[in-house]
Short mmCIF file of C-alpha atoms in Angstrom, two decimals:
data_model
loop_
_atom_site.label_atom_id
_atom_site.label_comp_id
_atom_site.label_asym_id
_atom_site.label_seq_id
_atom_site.Cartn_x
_atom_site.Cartn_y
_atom_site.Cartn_z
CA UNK X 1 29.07 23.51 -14.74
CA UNK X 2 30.57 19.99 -15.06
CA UNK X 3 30.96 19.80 -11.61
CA UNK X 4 27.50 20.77 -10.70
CA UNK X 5 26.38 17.97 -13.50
CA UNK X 6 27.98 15.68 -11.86
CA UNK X 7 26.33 16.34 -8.55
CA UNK X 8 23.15 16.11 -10.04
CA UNK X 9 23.86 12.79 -11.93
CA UNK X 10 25.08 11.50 -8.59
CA UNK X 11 22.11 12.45 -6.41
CA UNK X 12 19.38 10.89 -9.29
CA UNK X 13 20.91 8.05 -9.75
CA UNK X 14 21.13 6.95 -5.92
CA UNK X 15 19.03 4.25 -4.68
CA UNK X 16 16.71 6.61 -2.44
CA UNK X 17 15.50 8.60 -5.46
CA UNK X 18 15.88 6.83 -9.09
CA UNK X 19 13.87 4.09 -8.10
CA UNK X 20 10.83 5.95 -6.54
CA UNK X 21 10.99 8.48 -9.40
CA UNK X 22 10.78 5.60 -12.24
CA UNK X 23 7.60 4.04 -9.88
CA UNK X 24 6.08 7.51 -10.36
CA UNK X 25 7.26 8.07 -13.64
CA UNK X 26 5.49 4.85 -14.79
CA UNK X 27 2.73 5.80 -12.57
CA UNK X 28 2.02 9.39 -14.02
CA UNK X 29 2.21 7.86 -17.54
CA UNK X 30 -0.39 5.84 -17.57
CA UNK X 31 -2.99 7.06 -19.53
CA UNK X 32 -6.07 9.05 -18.34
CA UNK X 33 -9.09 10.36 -19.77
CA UNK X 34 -8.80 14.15 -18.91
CA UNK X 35 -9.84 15.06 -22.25
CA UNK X 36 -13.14 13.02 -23.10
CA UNK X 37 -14.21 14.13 -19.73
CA UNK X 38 -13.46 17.62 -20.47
CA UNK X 39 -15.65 17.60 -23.13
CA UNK X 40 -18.22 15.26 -21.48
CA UNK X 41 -18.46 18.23 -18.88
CA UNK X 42 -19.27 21.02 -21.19
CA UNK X 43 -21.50 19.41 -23.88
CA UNK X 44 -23.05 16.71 -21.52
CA UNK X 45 -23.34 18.29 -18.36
CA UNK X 46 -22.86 21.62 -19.87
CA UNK X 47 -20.75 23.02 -17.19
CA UNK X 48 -19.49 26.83 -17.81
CA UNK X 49 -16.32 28.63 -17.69
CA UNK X 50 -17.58 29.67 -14.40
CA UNK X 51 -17.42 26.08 -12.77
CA UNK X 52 -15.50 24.97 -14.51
CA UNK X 53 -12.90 27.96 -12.83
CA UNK X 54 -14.49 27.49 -9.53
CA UNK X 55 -13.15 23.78 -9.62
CA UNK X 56 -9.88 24.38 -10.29
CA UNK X 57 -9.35 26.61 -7.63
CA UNK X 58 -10.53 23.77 -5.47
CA UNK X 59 -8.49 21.65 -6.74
CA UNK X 60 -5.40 24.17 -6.03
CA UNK X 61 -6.78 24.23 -2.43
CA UNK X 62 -7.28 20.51 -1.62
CA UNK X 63 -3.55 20.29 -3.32
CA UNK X 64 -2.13 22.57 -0.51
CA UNK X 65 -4.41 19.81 1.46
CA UNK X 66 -2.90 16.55 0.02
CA UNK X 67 0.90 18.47 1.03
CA UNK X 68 -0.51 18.81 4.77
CA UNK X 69 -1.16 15.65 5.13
CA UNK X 70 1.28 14.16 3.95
CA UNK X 71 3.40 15.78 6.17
CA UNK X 72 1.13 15.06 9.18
CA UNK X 73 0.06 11.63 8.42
CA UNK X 74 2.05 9.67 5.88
CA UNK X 75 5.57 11.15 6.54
CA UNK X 76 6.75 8.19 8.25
CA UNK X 77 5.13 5.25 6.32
CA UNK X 78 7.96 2.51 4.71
CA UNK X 79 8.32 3.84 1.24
CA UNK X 80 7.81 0.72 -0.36
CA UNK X 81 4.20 0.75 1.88
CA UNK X 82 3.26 3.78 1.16
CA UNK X 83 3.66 3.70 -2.36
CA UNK X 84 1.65 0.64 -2.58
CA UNK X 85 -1.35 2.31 -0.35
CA UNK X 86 -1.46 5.59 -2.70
CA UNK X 87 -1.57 3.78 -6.03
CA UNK X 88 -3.94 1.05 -5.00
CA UNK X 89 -6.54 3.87 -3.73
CA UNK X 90 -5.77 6.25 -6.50
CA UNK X 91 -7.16 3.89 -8.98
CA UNK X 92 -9.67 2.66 -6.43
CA UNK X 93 -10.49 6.92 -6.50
CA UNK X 94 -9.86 7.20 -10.27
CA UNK X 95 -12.78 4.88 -10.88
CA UNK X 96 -15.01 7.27 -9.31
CA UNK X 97 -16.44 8.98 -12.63
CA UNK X 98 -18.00 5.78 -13.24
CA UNK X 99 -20.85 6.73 -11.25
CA UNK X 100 -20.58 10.38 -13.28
CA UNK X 101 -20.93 9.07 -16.56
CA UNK X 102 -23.30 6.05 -15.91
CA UNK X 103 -25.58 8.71 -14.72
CA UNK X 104 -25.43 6.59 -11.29
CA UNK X 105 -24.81 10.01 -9.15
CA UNK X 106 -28.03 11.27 -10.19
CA UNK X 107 -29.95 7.73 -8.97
CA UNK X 108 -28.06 8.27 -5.59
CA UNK X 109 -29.52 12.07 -5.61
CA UNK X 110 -25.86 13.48 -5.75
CA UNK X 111 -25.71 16.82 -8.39
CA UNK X 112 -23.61 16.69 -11.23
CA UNK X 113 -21.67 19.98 -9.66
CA UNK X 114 -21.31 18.65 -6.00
CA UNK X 115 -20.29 15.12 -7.18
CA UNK X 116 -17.80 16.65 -9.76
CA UNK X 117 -16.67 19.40 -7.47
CA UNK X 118 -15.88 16.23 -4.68
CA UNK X 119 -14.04 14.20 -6.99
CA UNK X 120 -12.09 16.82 -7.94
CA UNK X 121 -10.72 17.47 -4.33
CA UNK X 122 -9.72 13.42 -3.66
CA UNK X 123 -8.29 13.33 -7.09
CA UNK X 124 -6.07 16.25 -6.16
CA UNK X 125 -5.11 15.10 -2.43
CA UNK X 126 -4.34 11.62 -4.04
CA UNK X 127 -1.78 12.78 -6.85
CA UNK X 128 -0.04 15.06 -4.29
CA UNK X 129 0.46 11.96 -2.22
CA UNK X 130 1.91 10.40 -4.89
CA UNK X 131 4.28 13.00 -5.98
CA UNK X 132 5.13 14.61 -2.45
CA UNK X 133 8.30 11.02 -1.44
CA UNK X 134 10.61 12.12 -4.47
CA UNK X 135 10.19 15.77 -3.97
CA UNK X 136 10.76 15.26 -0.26
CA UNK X 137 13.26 12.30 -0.59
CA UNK X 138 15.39 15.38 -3.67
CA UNK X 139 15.28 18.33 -1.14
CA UNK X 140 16.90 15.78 1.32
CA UNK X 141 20.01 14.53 -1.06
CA UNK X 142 20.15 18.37 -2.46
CA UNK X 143 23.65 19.61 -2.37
CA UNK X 144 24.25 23.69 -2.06
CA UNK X 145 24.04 25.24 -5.66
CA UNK X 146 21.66 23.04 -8.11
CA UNK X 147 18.53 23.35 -5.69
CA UNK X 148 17.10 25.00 -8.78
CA UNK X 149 18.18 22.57 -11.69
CA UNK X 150 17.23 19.17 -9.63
CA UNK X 151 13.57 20.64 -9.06
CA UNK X 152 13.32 21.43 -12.61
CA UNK X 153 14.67 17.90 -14.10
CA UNK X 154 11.54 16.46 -11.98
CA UNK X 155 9.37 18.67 -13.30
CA UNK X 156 10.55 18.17 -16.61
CA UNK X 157 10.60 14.43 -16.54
CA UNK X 158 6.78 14.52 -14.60
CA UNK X 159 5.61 16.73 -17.24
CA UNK X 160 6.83 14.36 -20.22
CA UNK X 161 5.20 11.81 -18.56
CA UNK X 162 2.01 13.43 -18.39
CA UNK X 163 2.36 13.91 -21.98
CA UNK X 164 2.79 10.12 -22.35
CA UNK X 165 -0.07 9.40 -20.52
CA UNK X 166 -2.17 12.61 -22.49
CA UNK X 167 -0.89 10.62 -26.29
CA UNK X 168 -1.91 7.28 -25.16
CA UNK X 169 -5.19 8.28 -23.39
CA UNK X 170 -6.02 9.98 -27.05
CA UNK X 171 -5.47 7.11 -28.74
CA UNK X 172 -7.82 4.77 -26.23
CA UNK X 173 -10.48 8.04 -27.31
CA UNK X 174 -10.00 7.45 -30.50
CA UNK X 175 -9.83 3.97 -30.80
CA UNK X 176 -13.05 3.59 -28.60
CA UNK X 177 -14.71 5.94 -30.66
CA UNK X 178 -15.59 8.41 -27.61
CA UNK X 179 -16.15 11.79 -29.32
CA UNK X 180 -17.25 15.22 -28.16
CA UNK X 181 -20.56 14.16 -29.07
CA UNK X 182 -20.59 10.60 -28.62
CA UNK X 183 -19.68 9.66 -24.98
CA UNK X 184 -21.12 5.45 -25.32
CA UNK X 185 -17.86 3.92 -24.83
CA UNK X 186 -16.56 6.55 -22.13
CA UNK X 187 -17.29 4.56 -19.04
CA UNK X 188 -15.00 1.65 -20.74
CA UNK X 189 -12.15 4.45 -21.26
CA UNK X 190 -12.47 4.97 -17.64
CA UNK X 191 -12.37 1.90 -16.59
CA UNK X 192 -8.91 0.90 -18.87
CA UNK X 193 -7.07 4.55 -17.79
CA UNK X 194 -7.76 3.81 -14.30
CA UNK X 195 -7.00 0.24 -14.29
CA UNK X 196 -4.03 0.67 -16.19
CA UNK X 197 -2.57 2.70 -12.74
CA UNK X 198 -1.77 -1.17 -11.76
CA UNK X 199 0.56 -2.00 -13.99
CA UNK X 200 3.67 0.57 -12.05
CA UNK X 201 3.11 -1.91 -9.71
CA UNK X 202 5.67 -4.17 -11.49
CA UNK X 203 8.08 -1.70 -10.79
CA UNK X 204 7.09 -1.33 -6.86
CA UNK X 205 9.98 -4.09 -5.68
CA UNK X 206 12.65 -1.67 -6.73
CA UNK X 207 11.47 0.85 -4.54
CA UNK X 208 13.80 0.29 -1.05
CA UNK X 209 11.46 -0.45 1.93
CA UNK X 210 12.81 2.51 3.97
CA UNK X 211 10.97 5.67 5.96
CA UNK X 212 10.32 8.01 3.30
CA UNK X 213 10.82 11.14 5.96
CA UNK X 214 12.30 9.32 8.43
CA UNK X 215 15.53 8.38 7.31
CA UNK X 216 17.83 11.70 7.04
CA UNK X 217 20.22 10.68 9.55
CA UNK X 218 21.18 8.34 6.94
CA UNK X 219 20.77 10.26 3.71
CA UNK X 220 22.94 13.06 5.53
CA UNK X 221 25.62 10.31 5.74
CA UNK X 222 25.05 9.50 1.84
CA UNK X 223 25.93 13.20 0.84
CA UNK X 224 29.65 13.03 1.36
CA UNK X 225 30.56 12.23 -1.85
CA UNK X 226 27.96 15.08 -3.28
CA UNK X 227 27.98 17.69 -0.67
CA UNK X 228 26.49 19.30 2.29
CA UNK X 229 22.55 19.49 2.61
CA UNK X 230 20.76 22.89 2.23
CA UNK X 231 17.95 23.43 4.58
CA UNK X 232 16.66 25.39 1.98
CA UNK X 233 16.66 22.84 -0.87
CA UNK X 234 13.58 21.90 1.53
CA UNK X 235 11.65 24.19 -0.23
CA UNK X 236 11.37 21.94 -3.33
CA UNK X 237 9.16 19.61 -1.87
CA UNK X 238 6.75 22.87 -1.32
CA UNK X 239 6.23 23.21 -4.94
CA UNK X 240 4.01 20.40 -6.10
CA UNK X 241 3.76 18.98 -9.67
CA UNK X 242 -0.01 19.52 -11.90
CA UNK X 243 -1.60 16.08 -12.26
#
């Protein structure tokens, strides 16, 4: 056990994944607005269980998607780059249910349902973007026998993040005043969640500027002190995080 600790320590703490994961970490923390706009759905729009089910299983589609192309397109892209690409156009993406909640979908004769049922699928594909580096970049430094434990410490820091992000984006609710019945102020929440994706950005010149897939000859060479890769530690990166 304190051996396999160790290991772990050793591989989240290098340089190729502790600073990507605390860009990300910041990044997923920021607050959102997933709550107001749940209820802005059903009482507003009045969208039933049955969309409301139909969109989540696009969403888990386009997330098999976003892991596609990733591998296809982005694989290769400096980290540092790509990084800075995803965030910029995730909040460029996020502020997309503007248009929703102005009403301005309905001036451009776009349906509530399609335009909802669209955002959904380019809000997926951009968070697995984001997540899919350190998931790829941890089944690449995985040594043989905590495959299992390292996937679950990312999940487990991700997912306290998003509960960061879900306690701060309640407060901005509250403190704007944006209520289940009440939705005045919800463009403005919008507008600070998504805008608040910038501020990671601080955190962006710790990331190194190296391939994010194309670099294993060298994080092969970094594993001697840790252990011998896995092939099948690959499968971690599979198994994307919930945004």
């Amino acid at each position: 056990v304190v051996r396999q600790a160790s290991q772990l320590w050793d591989v989240v703490r290098s340089p190729e994944i502790l600073p990507p994961m605390l860009f990300i970490v910041a990044w997923q923390a920021t607050p959102n607005a997933g709550s107001a706009m749940f209820y802005y759905y059903t009482n507003a729009l009045q969208f039933g269980p049955e969309f409301l089910g139909r969109s989540q299983l696009i969403g888990a589609l386009a997330s098999l998607g976003g892991i596609i192309m990733y591998n296809r397109v982005f694989a290769e892209l400096p980290l540092r780059d790509y990084l800075l690409r995803v965030n910029l156009a995730a909040v460029v993406v996020g502020l997309l249910p503007l248009l929703l909640v102005t009403r301005a979908n309905v001036a451009l004769n776009i349906p509530d349902q399609t335009f909802v049922l669209g955002d959904d699928v380019i809000q997926t594909v951009a968070g697995e973007l984001a997540h899919m580096p350190i998931l790829v970049l941890a089944a690449r430094l995985c040594p043989p026998g905590i495959e299992a434990t390292l996937f679950a410490l990312l999940m487990s820091v991700l997912n306290l993040a998003s509960f960061v992000a879900s306690f701060i984006g309640a407060w901005l609710t509250d403190y704007l005043h944006v209520t289940d019945k009440d939705f005045a102020n919800l463009p403005l929440l919008v507008f600070i969640c998504n805008l608040s994706g910038l501020l990671p950005l601080a955190l962006l010149q710790l990331v190194p500027d190296t391939g994010a897939a194309s670099g294993a000859a060298k994080d092969k060479a970094q594993l001697a002190a840790v252990g011998r890769p896995r092939e099948d530690c690959a499968e971690l990166a599979s198994e994307p995080p919930n945004l």
